[in-house]
PDB file of C-alpha atoms in Angstrom:
ATOM      1  CA  MET A   4      24.280 -12.759  11.647  1.00  0.00           C
ATOM      2  CA  ILE A   5      20.841 -14.286  12.371  1.00  0.00           C
ATOM      3  CA  ALA A   6      22.735 -17.094  14.140  1.00  0.00           C
ATOM      4  CA  ARG A   7      23.731 -14.571  16.824  1.00  0.00           C
ATOM      5  CA  THR A   8      20.076 -14.008  17.732  1.00  0.00           C
ATOM      6  CA  PRO A   9      17.441 -16.181  19.430  1.00  0.00           C
ATOM      7  CA  PHE A  10      15.482 -16.188  16.169  1.00  0.00           C
ATOM      8  CA  ALA A  11      17.694 -18.745  14.479  1.00  0.00           C
ATOM      9  CA  GLU A  12      15.558 -21.141  16.522  1.00  0.00           C
ATOM     10  CA  GLN A  13      12.185 -21.846  14.927  1.00  0.00           C
ATOM     11  CA  ALA A  14      10.255 -21.693  18.205  1.00  0.00           C
ATOM     12  CA  ALA A  15      11.372 -18.132  18.991  1.00  0.00           C
ATOM     13  CA  TRP A  16      10.788 -17.074  15.388  1.00  0.00           C
ATOM     14  CA  ASP A  17       7.250 -18.479  15.380  1.00  0.00           C
ATOM     15  CA  ARG A  18       6.501 -16.870  18.740  1.00  0.00           C
ATOM     16  CA  LEU A  19       7.603 -13.448  17.477  1.00  0.00           C
ATOM     17  CA  LYS A  20       5.515 -13.693  14.316  1.00  0.00           C
ATOM     18  CA  GLU A  21       2.424 -14.773  16.214  1.00  0.00           C
ATOM     19  CA  ALA A  22       2.876 -11.929  18.709  1.00  0.00           C
ATOM     20  CA  ILE A  23       2.887  -9.326  15.931  1.00  0.00           C
ATOM     21  CA  ARG A  24      -0.205 -10.896  14.388  1.00  0.00           C
ATOM     22  CA  SER A  25      -2.037 -10.919  17.720  1.00  0.00           C
ATOM     23  CA  LEU A  26      -1.051  -7.391  18.741  1.00  0.00           C
ATOM     24  CA  ALA A  27      -2.032  -5.923  15.364  1.00  0.00           C
ATOM     25  CA  ARG A  28      -5.434  -7.554  15.529  1.00  0.00           C
ATOM     26  CA  ARG A  29      -5.969  -6.173  19.015  1.00  0.00           C
ATOM     27  CA  GLU A  30      -4.539  -2.668  18.643  1.00  0.00           C
ATOM     28  CA  LEU A  31      -5.158  -1.849  14.971  1.00  0.00           C
ATOM     29  CA  MET A  32      -8.267  -3.708  13.864  1.00  0.00           C
ATOM     30  CA  SER A  33     -10.172  -2.808  17.029  1.00  0.00           C
ATOM     31  CA  ARG A  34      -9.716   0.871  16.132  1.00  0.00           C
ATOM     32  CA  PHE A  35     -10.239   0.690  12.366  1.00  0.00           C
ATOM     33  CA  HIS A  36     -13.162   2.847  11.107  1.00  0.00           C
ATOM     34  CA  HIS A  37     -13.460   4.691  14.441  1.00  0.00           C
ATOM     35  CA  VAL A  38     -10.085   6.186  15.197  1.00  0.00           C
ATOM     36  CA  ARG A  39      -9.051   9.586  16.538  1.00  0.00           C
ATOM     37  CA  VAL A  40      -6.693  11.438  14.175  1.00  0.00           C
ATOM     38  CA  MET A  41      -3.989  13.902  15.243  1.00  0.00           C
ATOM     39  CA  PHE A  42      -1.147  15.700  13.482  1.00  0.00           C
ATOM     40  CA  LYS A  43       2.593  15.641  14.160  1.00  0.00           C
ATOM     41  CA  GLU A  44       4.782  18.753  14.099  1.00  0.00           C
ATOM     42  CA  ASP A  45       5.696  18.036  10.464  1.00  0.00           C
ATOM     43  CA  GLY A  46       2.016  17.977   9.493  1.00  0.00           C
ATOM     44  CA  SER A  47       1.789  14.225   8.938  1.00  0.00           C
ATOM     45  CA  LEU A  48      -1.083  12.188  10.334  1.00  0.00           C
ATOM     46  CA  VAL A  49      -0.829  10.091  13.459  1.00  0.00           C
ATOM     47  CA  THR A  50      -3.611   8.168  15.170  1.00  0.00           C
ATOM     48  CA  GLU A  51      -4.153   6.664  18.587  1.00  0.00           C
ATOM     49  CA  ALA A  52      -3.747   3.307  16.837  1.00  0.00           C
ATOM     50  CA  ASP A  53      -0.145   4.164  15.831  1.00  0.00           C
ATOM     51  CA  ARG A  54       0.737   4.993  19.414  1.00  0.00           C
ATOM     52  CA  ALA A  55      -1.143   2.109  21.018  1.00  0.00           C
ATOM     53  CA  MET A  56       0.461  -0.404  18.663  1.00  0.00           C
ATOM     54  CA  GLN A  57       3.944   0.981  19.257  1.00  0.00           C
ATOM     55  CA  GLN A  58       3.488   0.818  23.023  1.00  0.00           C
ATOM     56  CA  ALA A  59       2.161  -2.736  22.881  1.00  0.00           C
ATOM     57  CA  VAL A  60       4.981  -4.019  20.669  1.00  0.00           C
ATOM     58  CA  MET A  61       7.652  -2.151  22.627  1.00  0.00           C
ATOM     59  CA  TYR A  62       6.410  -3.644  25.904  1.00  0.00           C
ATOM     60  CA  TYR A  63       6.291  -7.155  24.457  1.00  0.00           C
ATOM     61  CA  LEU A  64       9.789  -6.980  22.985  1.00  0.00           C
ATOM     62  CA  ALA A  65      11.308  -5.441  26.119  1.00  0.00           C
ATOM     63  CA  HIS A  66       9.767  -8.184  28.242  1.00  0.00           C
ATOM     64  CA  HIS A  67      10.974 -11.096  26.099  1.00  0.00           C
ATOM     65  CA  TRP A  68      14.217  -9.778  24.542  1.00  0.00           C
ATOM     66  CA  PRO A  69      15.449  -6.858  26.673  1.00  0.00           C
ATOM     67  CA  GLU A  70      18.968  -7.025  25.225  1.00  0.00           C
ATOM     68  CA  TYR A  71      17.897  -5.137  22.088  1.00  0.00           C
ATOM     69  CA  ALA A  72      17.301  -1.397  21.771  1.00  0.00           C
ATOM     70  CA  PHE A  73      14.061  -0.089  20.277  1.00  0.00           C
ATOM     71  CA  LEU A  74      13.484   2.388  17.446  1.00  0.00           C
ATOM     72  CA  GLY A  75       9.879   3.226  16.619  1.00  0.00           C
ATOM     73  CA  GLU A  76       8.463   5.651  14.093  1.00  0.00           C
ATOM     74  CA  GLU A  77       6.667   7.449  16.914  1.00  0.00           C
ATOM     75  CA  SER A  78       9.829   7.705  19.061  1.00  0.00           C
ATOM     76  CA  SER A  79      11.721  10.992  19.363  1.00  0.00           C
ATOM     77  CA  CYS A  80      14.559  11.682  16.920  1.00  0.00           C
ATOM     78  CA  ASN A  81      17.120  11.563  19.731  1.00  0.00           C
ATOM     79  CA  SER A  82      15.953   8.174  20.983  1.00  0.00           C
ATOM     80  CA  GLN A  83      15.929   6.830  17.415  1.00  0.00           C
ATOM     81  CA  GLU A  84      19.555   7.851  16.901  1.00  0.00           C
ATOM     82  CA  ARG A  85      20.602   6.412  20.266  1.00  0.00           C
ATOM     83  CA  ALA A  86      18.925   3.097  19.508  1.00  0.00           C
ATOM     84  CA  LEU A  87      20.942   2.661  16.316  1.00  0.00           C
ATOM     85  CA  THR A  88      24.203   2.868  18.255  1.00  0.00           C
ATOM     86  CA  ARG A  89      23.478  -0.165  20.442  1.00  0.00           C
ATOM     87  CA  SER A  90      25.955  -2.911  19.551  1.00  0.00           C
ATOM     88  CA  GLU A  91      23.664  -5.739  20.671  1.00  0.00           C
ATOM     89  CA  GLY A  92      21.063  -4.830  18.082  1.00  0.00           C
ATOM     90  CA  CYS A  93      18.014  -2.684  17.541  1.00  0.00           C
ATOM     91  CA  TRP A  94      14.355  -3.342  16.815  1.00  0.00           C
ATOM     92  CA  ILE A  95      12.959  -1.108  14.052  1.00  0.00           C
ATOM     93  CA  LEU A  96       9.175  -0.698  14.137  1.00  0.00           C
ATOM     94  CA  ASP A  97       6.598   1.052  12.024  1.00  0.00           C
ATOM     95  CA  PRO A  98       3.524   0.335  14.146  1.00  0.00           C
ATOM     96  CA  LEU A  99       1.076   1.409  11.454  1.00  0.00           C
ATOM     97  CA  ASP A 100       2.459   1.786   7.947  1.00  0.00           C
ATOM     98  CA  GLY A 101      -0.257   3.397   5.871  1.00  0.00           C
ATOM     99  CA  THR A 102      -1.661   5.723   8.530  1.00  0.00           C
ATOM    100  CA  THR A 103      -3.447   7.914   5.972  1.00  0.00           C
ATOM    101  CA  ASN A 104      -5.135   4.855   4.476  1.00  0.00           C
ATOM    102  CA  PHE A 105      -6.121   3.670   7.959  1.00  0.00           C
ATOM    103  CA  ALA A 106      -7.511   7.059   8.978  1.00  0.00           C
ATOM    104  CA  HIS A 107      -9.652   7.254   5.821  1.00  0.00           C
ATOM    105  CA  GLY A 108     -10.955   3.698   5.947  1.00  0.00           C
ATOM    106  CA  PHE A 109      -8.802   2.328   3.102  1.00  0.00           C
ATOM    107  CA  GLU A 110      -8.038  -1.320   3.787  1.00  0.00           C
ATOM    108  CA  MET A 111      -4.312  -1.086   2.977  1.00  0.00           C
ATOM    109  CA  PHE A 112      -2.079  -0.837   6.045  1.00  0.00           C
ATOM    110  CA  THR A 113       0.425  -2.970   7.920  1.00  0.00           C
ATOM    111  CA  CYS A 114       2.617  -3.335  10.971  1.00  0.00           C
ATOM    112  CA  SER A 115       6.308  -3.665  10.093  1.00  0.00           C
ATOM    113  CA  LEU A 116       9.064  -4.934  12.416  1.00  0.00           C
ATOM    114  CA  ALA A 117      12.751  -5.534  11.701  1.00  0.00           C
ATOM    115  CA  LEU A 118      15.783  -6.414  13.800  1.00  0.00           C
ATOM    116  CA  SER A 119      19.148  -4.866  12.946  1.00  0.00           C
ATOM    117  CA  VAL A 120      22.368  -6.383  14.327  1.00  0.00           C
ATOM    118  CA  GLY A 121      25.802  -5.035  13.461  1.00  0.00           C
ATOM    119  CA  GLU A 122      24.297  -2.487  11.040  1.00  0.00           C
ATOM    120  CA  GLU A 123      22.581  -5.279   9.100  1.00  0.00           C
ATOM    121  CA  VAL A 124      18.874  -6.112   9.096  1.00  0.00           C
ATOM    122  CA  VAL A 125      18.672  -9.785  10.040  1.00  0.00           C
ATOM    123  CA  LEU A 126      14.923 -10.351  10.162  1.00  0.00           C
ATOM    124  CA  GLY A 127      11.736  -8.695   9.014  1.00  0.00           C
ATOM    125  CA  ILE A 128       8.023  -9.201   9.653  1.00  0.00           C
ATOM    126  CA  VAL A 129       5.211  -7.366   7.885  1.00  0.00           C
ATOM    127  CA  TYR A 130       1.635  -8.158   8.877  1.00  0.00           C
ATOM    128  CA  ASP A 131      -1.442  -7.127   6.893  1.00  0.00           C
ATOM    129  CA  PRO A 132      -4.317  -7.514   9.382  1.00  0.00           C
ATOM    130  CA  VAL A 133      -7.096  -6.895   6.859  1.00  0.00           C
ATOM    131  CA  ARG A 134      -6.110  -9.885   4.700  1.00  0.00           C
ATOM    132  CA  ASP A 135      -4.505 -11.768   7.609  1.00  0.00           C
ATOM    133  CA  GLU A 136      -1.283 -12.169   5.606  1.00  0.00           C
ATOM    134  CA  LEU A 137       2.043 -12.337   7.415  1.00  0.00           C
ATOM    135  CA  PHE A 138       5.177 -11.831   5.320  1.00  0.00           C
ATOM    136  CA  ALA A 139       8.506 -12.604   6.968  1.00  0.00           C
ATOM    137  CA  ALA A 140      12.170 -13.345   6.355  1.00  0.00           C
ATOM    138  CA  ARG A 141      15.394 -14.170   8.160  1.00  0.00           C
ATOM    139  CA  ARG A 142      18.585 -13.161   6.383  1.00  0.00           C
ATOM    140  CA  GLY A 143      20.015 -16.075   4.436  1.00  0.00           C
ATOM    141  CA  MET A 144      17.002 -18.276   5.191  1.00  0.00           C
ATOM    142  CA  GLY A 145      14.529 -17.127   2.540  1.00  0.00           C
ATOM    143  CA  ALA A 146      11.188 -15.338   2.642  1.00  0.00           C
ATOM    144  CA  GLU A 147       7.836 -16.718   3.671  1.00  0.00           C
ATOM    145  CA  LEU A 148       4.146 -15.913   3.489  1.00  0.00           C
ATOM    146  CA  ASP A 149       2.049 -17.356   6.312  1.00  0.00           C
ATOM    147  CA  GLY A 150       4.817 -19.814   7.092  1.00  0.00           C
ATOM    148  CA  GLU A 151       5.205 -21.133   3.549  1.00  0.00           C
ATOM    149  CA  PRO A 152       8.321 -20.423   1.433  1.00  0.00           C
ATOM    150  CA  MET A 153       7.886 -17.482  -0.946  1.00  0.00           C
ATOM    151  CA  ARG A 154       9.995 -16.839  -4.066  1.00  0.00           C
ATOM    152  CA  ILE A 155       9.348 -14.396  -6.873  1.00  0.00           C
ATOM    153  CA  ARG A 156       7.849 -16.674  -9.503  1.00  0.00           C
ATOM    154  CA  SER A 157       8.432 -14.773 -12.708  1.00  0.00           C
ATOM    155  CA  ALA A 158       9.006 -11.117 -13.363  1.00  0.00           C
ATOM    156  CA  ALA A 159       7.867  -9.545 -16.612  1.00  0.00           C
ATOM    157  CA  GLN A 160      10.534  -9.717 -19.311  1.00  0.00           C
ATOM    158  CA  THR A 161      10.076  -6.123 -20.456  1.00  0.00           C
ATOM    159  CA  LEU A 162       9.078  -2.813 -18.915  1.00  0.00           C
ATOM    160  CA  ALA A 163       6.191  -2.600 -21.370  1.00  0.00           C
ATOM    161  CA  ALA A 164       4.679  -5.772 -19.900  1.00  0.00           C
ATOM    162  CA  SER A 165       5.222  -4.742 -16.274  1.00  0.00           C
ATOM    163  CA  LEU A 166       2.787  -3.796 -13.547  1.00  0.00           C
ATOM    164  CA  ALA A 167       4.493  -0.975 -11.647  1.00  0.00           C
ATOM    165  CA  LEU A 168       4.101   0.255  -8.095  1.00  0.00           C
ATOM    166  CA  VAL A 169       5.015   3.955  -8.260  1.00  0.00           C
ATOM    167  CA  ASP A 170       4.642   6.685  -5.638  1.00  0.00           C
ATOM    168  CA  TYR A 171       4.749   9.876  -7.726  1.00  0.00           C
ATOM    169  CA  LYS A 172       4.395  12.266  -4.790  1.00  0.00           C
ATOM    170  CA  ARG A 173       7.944  11.835  -3.481  1.00  0.00           C
ATOM    171  CA  LEU A 174       9.787  11.633  -6.805  1.00  0.00           C
ATOM    172  CA  PRO A 175      11.898  14.434  -8.271  1.00  0.00           C
ATOM    173  CA  VAL A 176       9.433  16.546 -10.254  1.00  0.00           C
ATOM    174  CA  ASN A 177      11.216  16.089 -13.579  1.00  0.00           C
ATOM    175  CA  LEU A 178      11.149  12.303 -13.202  1.00  0.00           C
ATOM    176  CA  ALA A 179       7.496  12.215 -12.166  1.00  0.00           C
ATOM    177  CA  VAL A 180       6.529  14.349 -15.174  1.00  0.00           C
ATOM    178  CA  ALA A 181       8.518  12.123 -17.530  1.00  0.00           C
ATOM    179  CA  LEU A 182       6.802   8.966 -16.250  1.00  0.00           C
ATOM    180  CA  VAL A 183       3.341  10.521 -16.470  1.00  0.00           C
ATOM    181  CA  GLU A 184       3.910  11.832 -19.988  1.00  0.00           C
ATOM    182  CA  ALA A 185       5.417   8.595 -21.315  1.00  0.00           C
ATOM    183  CA  PRO A 186       4.844   5.665 -18.957  1.00  0.00           C
ATOM    184  CA  PRO A 187       7.071   2.718 -19.941  1.00  0.00           C
ATOM    185  CA  PHE A 188       4.975   0.145 -18.063  1.00  0.00           C
ATOM    186  CA  ALA A 189       1.664  -1.579 -18.792  1.00  0.00           C
ATOM    187  CA  SER A 190      -0.114  -0.228 -15.711  1.00  0.00           C
ATOM    188  CA  GLN A 191       0.610   1.450 -12.375  1.00  0.00           C
ATOM    189  CA  ARG A 192      -0.649   1.272  -8.793  1.00  0.00           C
ATOM    190  CA  ASN A 193       0.163   3.011  -5.483  1.00  0.00           C
ATOM    191  CA  LEU A 194      -0.754   1.093  -2.325  1.00  0.00           C
ATOM    192  CA  GLY A 195      -0.027   3.889   0.150  1.00  0.00           C
ATOM    193  CA  THR A 196       2.017   1.635   2.425  1.00  0.00           C
ATOM    194  CA  VAL A 197       5.723   1.106   1.732  1.00  0.00           C
ATOM    195  CA  ALA A 198       6.003  -2.141   3.682  1.00  0.00           C
ATOM    196  CA  LEU A 199       3.147  -3.680   1.709  1.00  0.00           C
ATOM    197  CA  ASP A 200       4.676  -2.426  -1.559  1.00  0.00           C
ATOM    198  CA  TRP A 201       7.799  -4.472  -0.831  1.00  0.00           C
ATOM    199  CA  CYS A 202       5.836  -7.529   0.231  1.00  0.00           C
ATOM    200  CA  TRP A 203       3.528  -7.502  -2.778  1.00  0.00           C
ATOM    201  CA  MET A 204       6.597  -7.255  -4.973  1.00  0.00           C
ATOM    202  CA  ALA A 205       8.009 -10.273  -3.111  1.00  0.00           C
ATOM    203  CA  ALA A 206       4.738 -12.133  -3.661  1.00  0.00           C
ATOM    204  CA  SER A 207       4.914 -11.483  -7.443  1.00  0.00           C
ATOM    205  CA  ARG A 208       1.892  -9.178  -7.381  1.00  0.00           C
ATOM    206  CA  ALA A 209       3.829  -6.438  -9.212  1.00  0.00           C
ATOM    207  CA  ASP A 210       6.950  -6.384 -11.378  1.00  0.00           C
ATOM    208  CA  ILE A 211       8.740  -3.067 -10.802  1.00  0.00           C
ATOM    209  CA  TYR A 212       8.782  -0.470  -8.045  1.00  0.00           C
ATOM    210  CA  LEU A 213       9.745   3.180  -7.624  1.00  0.00           C
ATOM    211  CA  HIS A 214       9.553   5.380  -4.541  1.00  0.00           C
ATOM    212  CA  GLY A 215      11.206   8.746  -4.028  1.00  0.00           C
ATOM    213  CA  GLY A 216      11.726   8.729  -0.274  1.00  0.00           C
ATOM    214  CA  GLN A 217      11.265   6.201   2.505  1.00  0.00           C
ATOM    215  CA  LYS A 218      12.671   6.054   6.003  1.00  0.00           C
ATOM    216  CA  LEU A 219      14.372   3.163   7.756  1.00  0.00           C
ATOM    217  CA  TRP A 220      11.229   1.951   9.525  1.00  0.00           C
ATOM    218  CA  ASP A 221       9.318   2.088   6.227  1.00  0.00           C
ATOM    219  CA  TYR A 222      11.597  -0.256   4.298  1.00  0.00           C
ATOM    220  CA  ALA A 223      13.775  -2.225   6.756  1.00  0.00           C
ATOM    221  CA  ALA A 224      11.537  -5.285   7.061  1.00  0.00           C
ATOM    222  CA  GLY A 225       9.911  -5.207   3.630  1.00  0.00           C
ATOM    223  CA  GLN A 226      13.105  -4.773   1.648  1.00  0.00           C
ATOM    224  CA  LEU A 227      14.710  -7.754   3.407  1.00  0.00           C
ATOM    225  CA  ILE A 228      11.647  -9.879   2.646  1.00  0.00           C
ATOM    226  CA  PHE A 229      11.801  -8.801  -0.993  1.00  0.00           C
ATOM    227  CA  ALA A 230      15.535  -9.544  -1.247  1.00  0.00           C
ATOM    228  CA  GLU A 231      15.134 -12.958   0.384  1.00  0.00           C
ATOM    229  CA  ALA A 232      12.371 -13.731  -2.142  1.00  0.00           C
ATOM    230  CA  GLY A 233      14.859 -13.093  -4.962  1.00  0.00           C
ATOM    231  CA  GLY A 234      14.197  -9.451  -5.825  1.00  0.00           C
ATOM    232  CA  VAL A 235      16.765  -6.791  -6.723  1.00  0.00           C
ATOM    233  CA  SER A 236      16.741  -3.212  -5.440  1.00  0.00           C
ATOM    234  CA  SER A 237      18.819  -0.051  -5.160  1.00  0.00           C
ATOM    235  CA  THR A 238      18.447   3.678  -4.709  1.00  0.00           C
ATOM    236  CA  LEU A 239      17.936   5.953  -7.717  1.00  0.00           C
ATOM    237  CA  ASP A 240      21.683   6.579  -7.555  1.00  0.00           C
ATOM    238  CA  GLY A 241      22.396   2.866  -7.853  1.00  0.00           C
ATOM    239  CA  GLU A 242      23.521   2.469  -4.242  1.00  0.00           C
ATOM    240  CA  PRO A 243      22.412  -0.319  -1.868  1.00  0.00           C
ATOM    241  CA  LEU A 244      19.120   0.681  -0.267  1.00  0.00           C
ATOM    242  CA  GLN A 245      19.631  -0.586   3.277  1.00  0.00           C
ATOM    243  CA  ALA A 246      21.362   2.027   5.431  1.00  0.00           C
ATOM    244  CA  HIS A 247      21.925   2.003   9.178  1.00  0.00           C
ATOM    245  CA  ALA A 248      20.497   5.516   9.498  1.00  0.00           C
ATOM    246  CA  THR A 249      17.178   7.338   9.646  1.00  0.00           C
ATOM    247  CA  THR A 250      17.872   9.346   6.485  1.00  0.00           C
ATOM    248  CA  VAL A 251      15.352   9.216   3.649  1.00  0.00           C
ATOM    249  CA  ARG A 252      16.229   6.818   0.805  1.00  0.00           C
ATOM    250  CA  SER A 253      14.821   6.452  -2.703  1.00  0.00           C
ATOM    251  CA  ALA A 254      13.974   2.945  -3.890  1.00  0.00           C
ATOM    252  CA  VAL A 255      14.060   1.239  -7.287  1.00  0.00           C
ATOM    253  CA  ALA A 256      13.219  -2.458  -7.450  1.00  0.00           C
ATOM    254  CA  ALA A 257      12.336  -5.264  -9.827  1.00  0.00           C
ATOM    255  CA  GLY A 258      11.673  -8.967  -9.675  1.00  0.00           C
ATOM    256  CA  SER A 259      14.856  -9.857 -11.557  1.00  0.00           C
ATOM    257  CA  ALA A 260      18.324  -8.397 -12.104  1.00  0.00           C
ATOM    258  CA  GLU A 261      17.652  -7.998 -15.832  1.00  0.00           C
ATOM    259  CA  LEU A 262      14.417  -6.097 -15.297  1.00  0.00           C
ATOM    260  CA  HIS A 263      16.021  -3.939 -12.614  1.00  0.00           C
ATOM    261  CA  ALA A 264      18.797  -2.980 -15.047  1.00  0.00           C
ATOM    262  CA  ARG A 265      16.227  -2.026 -17.712  1.00  0.00           C
ATOM    263  CA  TRP A 266      14.194  -0.035 -15.185  1.00  0.00           C
ATOM    264  CA  MET A 267      17.256   1.848 -13.936  1.00  0.00           C
ATOM    265  CA  LYS A 268      18.375   2.631 -17.488  1.00  0.00           C
ATOM    266  CA  HIS A 269      14.945   4.024 -18.348  1.00  0.00           C
ATOM    267  CA  LEU A 270      14.865   6.169 -15.198  1.00  0.00           C
ATOM    268  CA  GLU A 271      18.343   7.555 -15.863  1.00  0.00           C
ATOM    269  CA  LYS A 272      17.334   8.508 -19.404  1.00  0.00           C
ATOM    270  CA  ALA A 273      14.071  10.034 -18.198  1.00  0.00           C
ATOM    271  CA  ILE A 274      15.885  12.210 -15.662  1.00  0.00           C
ATOM    272  CA  ALA A 275      18.515  13.287 -18.188  1.00  0.00           C
ATOM    273  CA  GLY A 276      15.903  14.029 -20.843  1.00  0.00           C
ATOM    274  CA  HIS A 277      13.917  16.348 -18.588  1.00  0.00           C
ATOM    275  CA  GLN A 278      17.028  18.146 -17.373  1.00  0.00           C
ATOM    276  CA  SER A 279      18.232  19.053 -20.856  1.00  0.00           C
TER     277      SER A 279
END
């Protein structure tokens, strides 16, 4: 499907990646540590940086590739749903993933951009402006970090040896309690940015992953990058994670199929044990 887009050509692909890097430096880093914070209707944080970055990226994409629709986290629900129906394709943007981190001065946030064509994500870019790391992938063409090929080097062989990325806040309560009471992994972290979770998994910086609820713009780019790096993922129900919809999805991932199977089996037992 990537062959149906301009980004099968290296020049267009490089230009898109560099644009995201440049816009994030200008719109996000210039506002870091002195940003105005607001609240959405659902109570979640939003900053002027979120909105400025979305406007800048939307303008750039519309100018260079106007054939594609645009879905941004800060867009209205109606416009998001309309964008997904466009047959030509749809950009999916989280202009600032990790807004709470950003607003509190934590240096863990990203800009995440994906392109969906025919209900399939065909490319993904995640840029971390603090570390100046750009993770990217085109479907069927592998993942990359700063232009160099990136493959998951070696996942832990057992859960007990694994470093886990786990977001407890969004998990079913019985599962969260089970993992806190009897953690099966060696250690656990929570980055506070879904896109970076996926990319650090792809870069072999963690072994297993669990998140109770992420939206399309949270995972679209990062999950493709992770998959193209050789990782395996699903929902808690064992379904494919990628969905051409804005509904919330759980995520379970590991650096290998074997470790993913062990992780899923443990989670299923943990849920069953706390329901009995």
